Amino acid sequence: MSWMTRSLLLAFLLPGVPVGATTLHDLNDEELEAVSGREGVIVGLEMYYNAQKSATVALDGTAIGGTAGAPDGNCTGTNNACRLALQLAGREARNLDNTKIGGASTAQAVQGEWLVIKDAYFALKMPSLYLDASLMGSGTNMALSSAAAYETFFDVGRFLNSSGTCLLTDGSASGTACTTANIKNTPALAMRHAASTTSYNTTTGVSSGYDNLSLSLKIGRMAVEYDTAACTYTGGASCGYNQDTKGSFLGLHIRDNNAPFAGIAVGGKMYLYGF
Amino acid sequence: MKRKRVPASLSLLFIPAAALALANGPVPLDDEGLGAVSAQDGLLVDFTSGPTGVSITQIDQVLDPATANEATLRAEGLSWRAVDGSGNLGGAAHTQMRLDVGSATSSSTPTLNVAVDLDRSRIKLNNLRHGGDTGRSFGTWALDASGMLRLQTAGGLLNSAVNNTYLLGELTDATVFYRQIAHPAPYLILNDMSAKWELSRGVLGITSTGLRQATTDNSSASGAGAVDPNSLVNLALDFDLLYKNPAIGSEATEFLITGAERPMMHFGWLGSIRNMELVWKPGGVWQGTTPLAPAVTDGGASVGDVYNTAAKTQGLNFSSRWDFVSLADATALGDANKEFRWQLGEASGSGADKSRVNFELGDWVRWNPALYGHNFPLIAIDALSGQQGPGGLCWGFRYHGPTTGACGGGGGSKQFVNIQPGYVAGFTDAAVNRTDGTAKSMALMIRDGNLMSYSRRVKFLERDAAGVVDWTRDFKWGLIYTFANVDANAYVYAGGNPGDLNGGLVVDLTLMSQTFAPSDNAATGTINESLYQGFNWDHGSHLMIADTDIDKDGITGETRDAMGIGLVSSSFMVLANDMRIWVKPHAVADSFYDGGIDLMSPQTRFALSTTFGGGVLPDATGSYGTGPKVIKASLIRLNFEGLLNARLSPAAPVGGSANPCSAAVTGYNCKNYLGYSWAMRFMDTNYSAANTYGVAAFSENTTGYAGWGGSAAQLGDYGSYLSFAEPNQPNVDVRLSNITGDATLEQGVIDIVEHDQDGDNTPKLRISHTMKLGAAAGARMNDAISGRNSGANPSTALAAGGQEFRVDRVLLGPANLGRIVVPSAQIYSSLTLRPQP
C-alpha cells in the first residue's frame, strides 16, 4: 500500500477529520517524492554502430548513409567501411612448422586467416533502466522482501572462497561473518525496467509496448579472408581484414516487420552486489 | 630603454597626468565604520587618474637572483582605466581608500579600519613573459570590474595573535578576458563573474611559517566541532565561460561584449566554508636532488632517497584546508545562503536570452574520518630556468624519490615517471622546439592533496530569458568525486599557438591521485601495503553516483542510509608531454566544433586502476553500522599511451545547420550545450629516457610487442590496454591489449534539458557523441595533428590520420584468444540521466 493510499484510508477512518474541507493544492516536489517513494535515477542508453540515428522511424537504425567507398561511407559495395574482423589465436601467418615467419625455419609459410564481418551494422536502444541503491534485506525500497520465509534460500556456501573464508567484507582485515543478517545488510545496486503492457494486432501486424529494449542488427555478409604475402604484423591493405574476395557464407538480420528496430519487453529486477 | 630590475617590486612607473587628491580631516564613515570604531579623524586617499588612465611599462619579479636558477617573471604593458559594462573604454580610473584608527566600542584595543573602493575599470596586462625569453608571451589578460576591500583588525596590522580580524575582498559584475596572441585572435571570457572572500572573524597575521589566515574554529586536530557562526569564510566564484572569435564578425576593437559571444559552461562556487586555514609561505620548487631525513622504511628496510620538499628555492607556496558548510550547518546558522554549493551547467549567451539550466551540488560533507574536507598542504608556484625541477613522481608508491631511491627496488609494483622542465619538442616549426633543456617555464607543484568530501544533494535550476530562476527541483543524490593523495608537476611554457608561434601555452603535465591500502598486512613482512596502491573505502579516489537518502525520510547522514556506486578506490595518472593549449579559432560563423579550447599532446599516457563497485557511505559520525559496507563487482585497469587531442567547443545556435541536434535527426534540440571532440591515437609508445627529450620512463613497458611468438619480454608489453578481472582473482583478467590506431569522438554534446522541453516534465542530463574508428577518424585526426610532430622525436612527422584500429591481443589471463581489427567504423552513442518519476 502506498503512502498516499494509507493516508487517504486514514483520513476516511478518522472521525472528525474534515475530508475535502480544505482547498486542494498542487503537490510540491517533496510531496511528490513521498508519493512515489523514489529518488533513484533512470539511465537511457543508445548506441548506433555504423547505423544512423533518425527521427524518421523507417530510417532510424538503418545503415549509415554517406558516399560508398569513403572512409565513413555507407555499408554497401565491395570492401565498404562497415567491416569488423577477428583472427583467432593460431590462425596468424606462420610457417607450417608453427614457427614465426622470418626465422630460421625453411618450412612453407601459410597466410593468416580472418573472419570478416561485412556490410554490418547494429543499433540498440534502452530508454529507461531504473537504478536504485538498496540493502538486500530492506523492505523500504525495491529490495527483496524482509519476510523471513525468503531467508531459507540463503546458502552460506556461495559466499565462501575455496579455502572456506567468508568473502563478505566490511573493509576490515578480519572481514565479516557470512550470516543471514549480514547478507540482508549487504548494499546492492538494484536495476529494473518500467513495467510493459504489450500487445500484438494480428490483423495489422503491429505490436506495441515492446520498448524496454530495441534492437536492429544486420550482418550482410560474413567470410574467411586471407592475408596476401605482403601483409605484415603492422597491417595494411594487403591483410585479410582488408580483403573482400571470398564472398559470404552467412548473413543475419534482426528487425521488426514494420520498422528497423525490433522491440523487446523486459520484466523483473536485478540486484548487483559483490565482495 | 634600459630597465632597472628590482626583485619583486615596481621597476618603472609611468603615470600620465595623474591627479592625486589627499584629504586629511573629518571623514564620512559609513555605518560599519561608525559601529566599529570610535569616531576619530581618519585619512581619505581619493585617486583619480588622467583621462587616459594609468599605465606601467613593466614589472619584473626576479627569483633566485645571481644563481644558476635565476628566473624572471615579467608583466609587460599594464594599464588601468575606466570601462563600461560592455568593455568600452572610458576615461579616468578612480579609487578611494579610507584609513581610520580607533578602538572597538567594547574595548580599548586599538583597531585599524581600511576600506578601499574601486570604481568599474579595466586592469589589463598586455603580455606575461619569462624574463629570459622575452620573445614569447603567455598571453594577454584583462579584468573589467568594480571592487572593494574591507579590513578591520585590532592589535596592529597582520598581528597573528589577534583572532577577530574581519576581511572582505569582492569583485562585482566582473569580466575576465584571456587571449593568446594579438587581436583579432579568439579569446575566452569569464562573464558575469562575481568573486568574494569574506573572513567574518578570524586570524590574519604573519607567523613564523608565513602569512596565515584562519577561522577561529581551526584548532581541532580531530576534525571540525560545532560550526562557529561568527567565524566563517563566505565566498563566491561564479561565472559564465564564453568564447568569441572577433575575426568572424570583423570586430575592430578588442575585449568587447557585443552579443556575438557563444556560451560554453557555467561555473559557480557559492556559500561558506569553515574550519579554514590558508597559509602563504616563501619558497617555490624544491631541488629534486636533496634526500629527506630520516629515511622512510618499507617492510623494515629503508626505501632509499625521498625528495625533501623543505629544501626550496625562491618562489611561493601555500597550504589550504577547510570543511564545507553543509545543509544542516546552514540550517543551524539560520541562513540558507551559507550552504556551500557548486553550480555547473549551461552558460547563458551574452545576448538578450539568458535562459539556461544549471545543476547545483549542495549539502557537502566531509568523508568522515578525514580530518578536513579539503586539505592541500603544499601547492607551490615558481618561475623556472631550464631544468630546475623537483624530481619526478612515483606511480604505485606513497613517497617520491628517484629510481635509485624510493622509486626503485622494493617488493611492490612502482614506476618512476618524470617529465622534466626545460624541454619543448614535437612542433613542426623548429622555432618552437627547445630540445637542449633551456626552455623557461612557470611551475605548479602539488603534493599530498586530498579532497575527501562529497555532495549529498543535486538541485536543478532553470532560469528564464531574464536569467531569473523559475523552476527548481531537489534530489537527494550525490555526484561524488573524492581525490586522495594528489600529486602533480605542471610546467607551463610560452608559445606554440599556430597563429603566432611566440604566443600561447605549452604544458608538461604529470598528475596522479593514488588510493593506498588502509594498513600494513602483517602476514606479508617484506612490504608495507599502506605504502602501495590498494582498496581503501575511507581514503580513496571515488567517482560515484549516490543515493544519499535510501529510506526516503528526507534526512541525510543516518546510518546505512546512503550508498554510492561507480569507480571506487581508484588510482589514476595523467602524463602529457608538450601539450599545446590553444584557444583555437573557428572558421565559419555559427559552426564551432573546429574552435574552442584545444589541448593537443603527441605523447600522452593515462593510467587507471580502479574497481567498479560501491558501498555504504559513512553516517554523520563516520560509522557504517552493522554488515558489509562495500560492493566490488570488477577490477578495471586501463593504460592509454599515444596521442591525445581534446577540444571543448561552444554551443551552436538552436536550429542552425551546425547544431548536432535537430528535430529531424535526434528528435530534440540542444541548447547552450558544451561541445566536445577528441582525437586519440592508441600506441605502444615504448618511450624511455633514451629516445625522448627530458622524459624518463614514460611507457608502462618499453620493450615493444611484435606479434605472436615473441620473446617473454615482448609478450610482457601490453601497450595500450583495457582489462577486467574479478575482485578476488586479479590475475585472471580479460584484457584487450596492444591497442593501436585512431579513434575520435566527434559532435560531442553535454546538454542539460529543461523539464518542459521534451514533454515529460522531467529534467535530464544528456551526453552524446559519435565515435569514429580507423579510416573514418582520419579527417578529425588530421585536424588534430596539424602543426605537430612526434613528441619522442620532434623531427619525425606523425602518420596521417585514419590509422586502422586494432586490438592485437585479446587475452584471458596469459592465454591469447586472437585479434580484432576495425578498419573503419562510426558509433553514435548517447547517455541520458533523469530522475525517476
XYZ file of C-alpha atoms in Angstrom, chain B residues 49-455:
407
model
C 43.865 59.193 -12.945
C 44.306 61.343 -16.005
C 41.844 60.963 -18.878
C 43.662 58.009 -20.411
C 44.167 56.117 -17.177
C 47.360 54.766 -15.709
C 49.941 52.601 -17.404
C 53.016 50.749 -16.227
C 55.572 49.677 -18.786
C 56.949 46.667 -16.972
C 57.163 44.867 -13.657
C 59.820 42.210 -13.103
C 59.894 39.657 -10.355
C 63.329 38.079 -10.079
C 63.629 34.731 -8.327
C 66.861 33.095 -7.208
C 68.929 36.107 -8.342
C 72.607 35.600 -9.105
C 72.274 31.811 -9.072
C 72.051 29.235 -11.827
C 68.318 29.143 -11.141
C 67.736 32.863 -11.693
C 64.381 33.374 -13.358
C 62.345 36.482 -14.008
C 58.601 36.746 -14.375
C 57.767 39.842 -16.380
C 54.417 41.640 -16.526
C 54.595 43.946 -19.505
C 52.209 46.692 -20.509
C 49.930 47.069 -17.501
C 47.149 49.602 -17.792
C 44.209 50.807 -15.728
C 41.329 52.933 -16.942
C 37.590 53.240 -16.666
C 35.390 50.865 -18.643
C 31.654 50.370 -19.098
C 29.656 47.164 -18.715
C 30.267 46.083 -22.318
C 34.001 46.605 -22.375
C 34.043 50.086 -23.973
C 36.940 52.033 -22.523
C 36.127 55.284 -20.771
C 38.297 57.949 -19.224
C 39.887 58.367 -15.828
C 40.198 55.481 -13.413
C 39.106 56.181 -9.879
C 39.645 54.588 -6.484
C 39.210 55.683 -2.923
C 40.902 54.413 0.224
C 39.845 55.241 3.753
C 42.014 54.586 6.773
C 40.768 55.020 10.273
C 42.305 54.069 13.587
C 40.243 53.847 16.705
C 39.095 51.288 19.146
C 36.261 48.855 19.156
C 33.337 50.094 21.183
C 33.552 47.163 23.563
C 37.197 47.534 24.486
C 40.103 49.846 24.372
C 42.063 47.666 21.944
C 43.311 49.790 19.073
C 41.500 48.920 15.867
C 42.519 49.644 12.324
C 39.899 50.075 9.639
C 40.871 50.022 5.975
C 38.334 50.456 3.189
C 39.234 50.537 -0.485
C 36.673 51.050 -3.240
C 37.475 50.672 -6.906
C 35.148 52.148 -9.483
C 34.445 50.000 -12.513
C 37.601 49.922 -14.557
C 39.763 47.681 -16.699
C 43.088 46.366 -15.486
C 44.893 44.942 -18.481
C 48.131 43.035 -18.824
C 49.421 43.112 -22.388
C 51.926 40.325 -22.022
C 53.111 37.953 -19.353
C 56.575 36.745 -20.235
C 59.559 34.949 -18.857
C 62.348 37.466 -18.362
C 64.900 35.258 -20.046
C 62.643 34.583 -23.003
C 61.196 37.949 -23.932
C 60.192 36.970 -27.455
C 57.447 34.675 -26.203
C 54.291 35.526 -24.314
C 51.796 33.545 -22.252
C 49.070 35.870 -23.488
C 47.017 38.937 -22.702
C 44.600 39.332 -19.805
C 42.033 41.986 -18.955
C 39.814 42.310 -15.897
C 36.795 44.612 -16.005
C 35.278 45.030 -12.559
C 34.364 47.213 -9.686
C 35.696 46.043 -6.382
C 36.080 46.666 -2.714
C 38.363 45.680 0.138
C 37.487 45.943 3.816
C 39.859 45.130 6.635
C 39.188 45.614 10.307
C 41.810 44.386 12.680
C 42.921 45.017 16.231
C 46.344 44.935 17.794
C 48.163 46.131 14.710
C 48.198 45.102 11.081
C 48.842 41.399 10.426
C 49.058 40.528 14.099
C 48.763 36.754 14.261
C 47.815 36.809 17.930
C 44.512 38.530 17.165
C 41.597 36.310 16.238
C 38.865 38.802 15.462
C 40.070 40.244 12.171
C 37.468 40.939 9.519
C 38.468 40.793 5.851
C 36.367 41.244 2.742
C 37.554 41.345 -0.838
C 34.961 41.445 -3.566
C 34.724 41.939 -7.301
C 31.285 42.582 -8.704
C 29.949 42.436 -12.236
C 33.391 41.370 -13.353
C 34.546 40.161 -16.743
C 37.867 38.461 -17.378
C 39.302 38.172 -20.878
C 42.172 35.918 -21.936
C 43.685 35.955 -25.416
C 46.847 34.170 -26.533
C 48.007 36.294 -29.472
C 47.173 39.670 -30.977
C 43.652 40.840 -31.810
C 41.571 39.593 -33.661
C 42.558 36.149 -32.306
C 39.794 34.361 -30.389
C 39.544 34.840 -26.646
C 37.907 33.292 -23.626
C 35.638 35.308 -21.376
C 34.618 34.737 -17.781
C 31.423 36.750 -17.949
C 29.058 37.969 -15.224
C 31.675 36.990 -12.702
C 31.313 37.608 -9.024
C 34.195 36.858 -6.713
C 34.144 37.252 -2.964
C 36.249 36.198 0.021
C 34.876 37.319 3.365
C 36.510 36.178 6.584
C 33.768 37.032 9.049
C 36.116 36.740 12.017
C 39.456 35.091 12.425
C 43.201 35.387 12.178
C 45.098 37.298 9.532
C 48.696 37.614 10.600
C 52.309 36.842 9.955
C 53.679 33.809 11.761
C 56.993 32.007 11.669
C 55.752 29.969 8.677
C 54.144 32.696 6.613
C 51.035 34.794 6.191
C 48.322 32.856 7.980
C 44.604 33.271 7.575
C 42.252 31.101 9.607
C 38.802 30.902 11.072
C 38.649 30.616 14.852
C 37.304 27.048 14.753
C 40.507 25.906 13.074
C 42.056 24.384 16.140
C 40.751 20.824 16.275
C 43.097 18.034 15.352
C 40.223 15.563 15.139
C 38.026 17.312 12.623
C 35.582 20.127 12.973
C 33.398 20.571 16.004
C 30.182 22.550 16.070
C 30.028 25.289 13.495
C 31.034 28.703 14.851
C 28.521 31.134 13.369
C 30.888 34.051 13.881
C 33.855 32.553 12.106
C 33.215 31.523 8.538
C 34.566 32.358 5.158
C 31.737 33.423 2.889
C 32.894 33.047 -0.659
C 31.776 33.256 -4.241
C 33.389 32.466 -7.551
C 30.701 32.399 -10.159
C 30.937 32.999 -13.899
C 29.835 32.021 -17.375
C 32.637 30.765 -19.616
C 32.187 32.211 -23.090
C 34.157 32.006 -26.304
C 34.483 34.581 -29.017
C 36.325 34.851 -32.301
C 36.182 38.553 -33.201
C 37.622 37.879 -36.660
C 34.324 36.272 -37.734
C 32.325 39.434 -37.033
C 35.199 41.721 -38.103
C 35.118 43.452 -34.717
C 37.654 46.258 -34.790
C 38.034 46.640 -31.018
C 39.345 44.033 -28.596
C 37.614 42.699 -25.499
C 34.039 43.798 -26.077
C 30.786 42.105 -25.092
C 28.694 42.524 -28.229
C 26.288 39.586 -28.160
C 28.460 37.590 -30.567
C 29.965 35.564 -27.697
C 28.976 31.912 -27.510
C 28.328 30.031 -24.265
C 30.463 27.123 -23.108
C 29.632 26.434 -19.475
C 28.722 27.932 -16.134
C 30.813 27.505 -13.023
C 29.893 28.687 -9.567
C 31.169 28.185 -6.031
C 28.762 29.782 -3.599
C 28.255 29.661 0.149
C 30.585 29.279 3.073
C 33.470 27.221 4.342
C 34.559 26.665 7.924
C 37.406 25.162 9.860
C 39.629 27.010 7.392
C 43.336 27.726 7.331
C 45.238 29.244 4.455
C 48.960 29.951 4.846
C 51.090 31.664 2.216
C 54.763 30.852 2.567
C 58.028 31.708 0.869
C 59.744 29.043 -1.228
C 58.899 27.549 -4.596
C 60.263 24.472 -6.296
C 62.499 22.204 -4.253
C 65.593 20.634 -5.666
C 64.949 17.098 -6.765
C 68.356 16.078 -5.531
C 68.054 16.566 -1.792
C 67.011 13.487 0.201
C 64.668 13.567 3.135
C 65.983 12.579 6.525
C 65.279 10.403 8.402
C 64.758 7.720 5.798
C 61.363 6.124 5.173
C 61.133 2.380 5.743
C 59.095 -0.273 3.970
C 58.899 -3.735 5.423
C 61.674 -2.873 7.855
C 64.159 -1.680 5.224
C 64.911 1.834 4.090
C 63.236 2.711 0.795
C 66.152 4.940 -0.173
C 66.147 8.639 -1.017
C 62.876 10.532 -0.831
C 62.766 14.073 -2.199
C 62.924 16.684 0.544
C 60.218 19.243 -0.222
C 61.512 21.547 2.505
C 64.692 22.384 0.558
C 63.046 25.053 -1.560
C 64.395 27.670 -3.908
C 62.784 31.117 -4.121
C 59.146 31.143 -5.069
C 55.775 30.952 -3.397
C 53.827 28.129 -1.822
C 50.710 27.788 0.238
C 48.743 25.293 2.254
C 44.958 25.270 2.386
C 42.430 23.241 4.319
C 38.769 23.611 5.188
C 35.400 21.962 5.549
C 32.298 22.943 3.650
C 29.220 24.317 5.396
C 26.588 21.600 4.998
C 22.841 21.982 4.711
C 22.468 21.127 8.397
C 25.141 23.693 9.306
C 23.348 26.319 7.232
C 20.050 25.454 8.906
C 21.702 25.792 12.312
C 23.098 29.146 11.223
C 19.661 30.238 10.059
C 20.942 31.283 6.643
C 20.358 29.020 3.639
C 22.869 31.021 1.585
C 25.664 29.761 3.834
C 25.326 26.195 2.484
C 28.256 25.559 0.173
C 27.045 24.881 -3.350
C 28.783 24.150 -6.598
C 26.807 25.144 -9.633
C 27.664 23.711 -13.004
C 25.901 23.588 -16.295
C 24.908 25.807 -19.100
C 26.105 29.358 -19.559
C 23.790 31.916 -20.974
C 24.811 33.731 -24.090
C 25.662 37.375 -23.839
C 22.552 38.430 -25.771
C 19.022 39.086 -24.575
C 18.134 35.457 -23.863
C 19.628 34.492 -20.509
C 17.718 31.223 -20.196
C 19.770 28.258 -19.118
C 19.782 25.208 -16.881
C 22.280 24.545 -14.137
C 22.609 21.862 -11.591
C 23.833 22.538 -8.139
C 25.753 20.113 -5.969
C 24.945 21.017 -2.382
C 24.996 19.712 1.178
C 28.700 18.932 1.129
C 30.052 16.841 3.942
C 33.484 15.672 4.923
C 34.106 11.961 4.317
C 34.454 11.173 7.983
C 37.066 10.126 9.247
C 39.112 12.500 7.043
C 40.222 15.466 9.138
C 39.314 18.039 6.516
C 37.067 18.008 3.508
C 39.721 19.855 1.540
C 43.336 19.529 2.584
C 46.181 20.572 0.301
C 49.290 21.033 2.446
C 51.668 22.008 -0.344
C 50.911 23.886 -3.540
C 53.998 25.641 -4.881
C 54.318 28.189 -7.681
C 57.618 29.168 -9.223
C 59.296 30.526 -12.332
C 61.856 28.019 -13.544
C 65.014 28.440 -15.503
C 65.657 25.362 -17.632
C 65.828 22.061 -15.814
C 65.296 23.358 -12.266
C 62.802 20.626 -11.370
C 61.577 18.978 -8.177
C 62.172 15.435 -9.445
C 59.565 13.034 -10.737
C 56.705 11.159 -9.142
C 56.408 7.528 -8.194
C 53.382 5.741 -9.689
C 52.368 2.996 -7.310
C 54.116 4.270 -4.178
C 53.358 6.786 -1.447
C 56.774 8.502 -1.414
C 58.513 10.193 -4.293
C 62.176 9.697 -4.958
C 64.459 8.714 -7.803
C 64.749 5.277 -9.374
C 67.934 4.889 -7.379
C 65.964 5.655 -4.207
C 62.345 5.438 -3.099
C 61.011 4.579 -6.548
C 63.395 1.747 -7.244
C 63.548 -1.763 -5.882
C 61.313 -2.816 -3.039
C 58.752 -5.573 -3.115
C 55.772 -3.877 -4.711
C 54.937 -2.505 -8.128
C 56.093 1.058 -8.738
C 57.315 3.147 -11.630
C 59.265 6.392 -11.635
C 57.802 8.911 -14.091
C 59.305 12.299 -14.750
C 58.619 14.872 -17.411
C 61.420 17.314 -16.714
C 61.080 21.059 -17.188
C 63.204 22.794 -19.802
C 62.301 20.754 -22.885
C 59.807 21.581 -25.625
C 59.624 19.273 -28.628
C 57.214 17.898 -31.163
C 56.334 21.032 -33.152
C 56.748 21.047 -36.899
C 58.142 24.567 -36.691
C 61.561 24.148 -35.108
C 61.375 27.676 -33.680
C 59.016 26.387 -31.001
C 61.192 23.412 -30.044
C 63.829 23.759 -27.354
C 65.441 20.363 -27.113
C 68.529 21.483 -25.179
C 66.749 21.822 -21.841
C 66.893 25.616 -21.659
C 63.184 26.416 -22.042
C 61.878 28.743 -19.320
C 58.666 27.773 -17.601
C 56.175 28.580 -14.898
C 55.744 25.691 -12.495
C 52.892 24.473 -10.324
C 53.565 21.604 -7.929
C 51.074 19.805 -5.670
C 51.928 17.194 -3.056
C 49.701 15.068 -0.836
C 46.483 16.918 -1.652
C 43.227 15.364 -0.515
C 39.681 16.270 -1.417
C 37.731 13.981 0.883
C 34.244 15.396 0.844
C 31.135 14.868 -1.192
C 27.819 16.392 -2.056
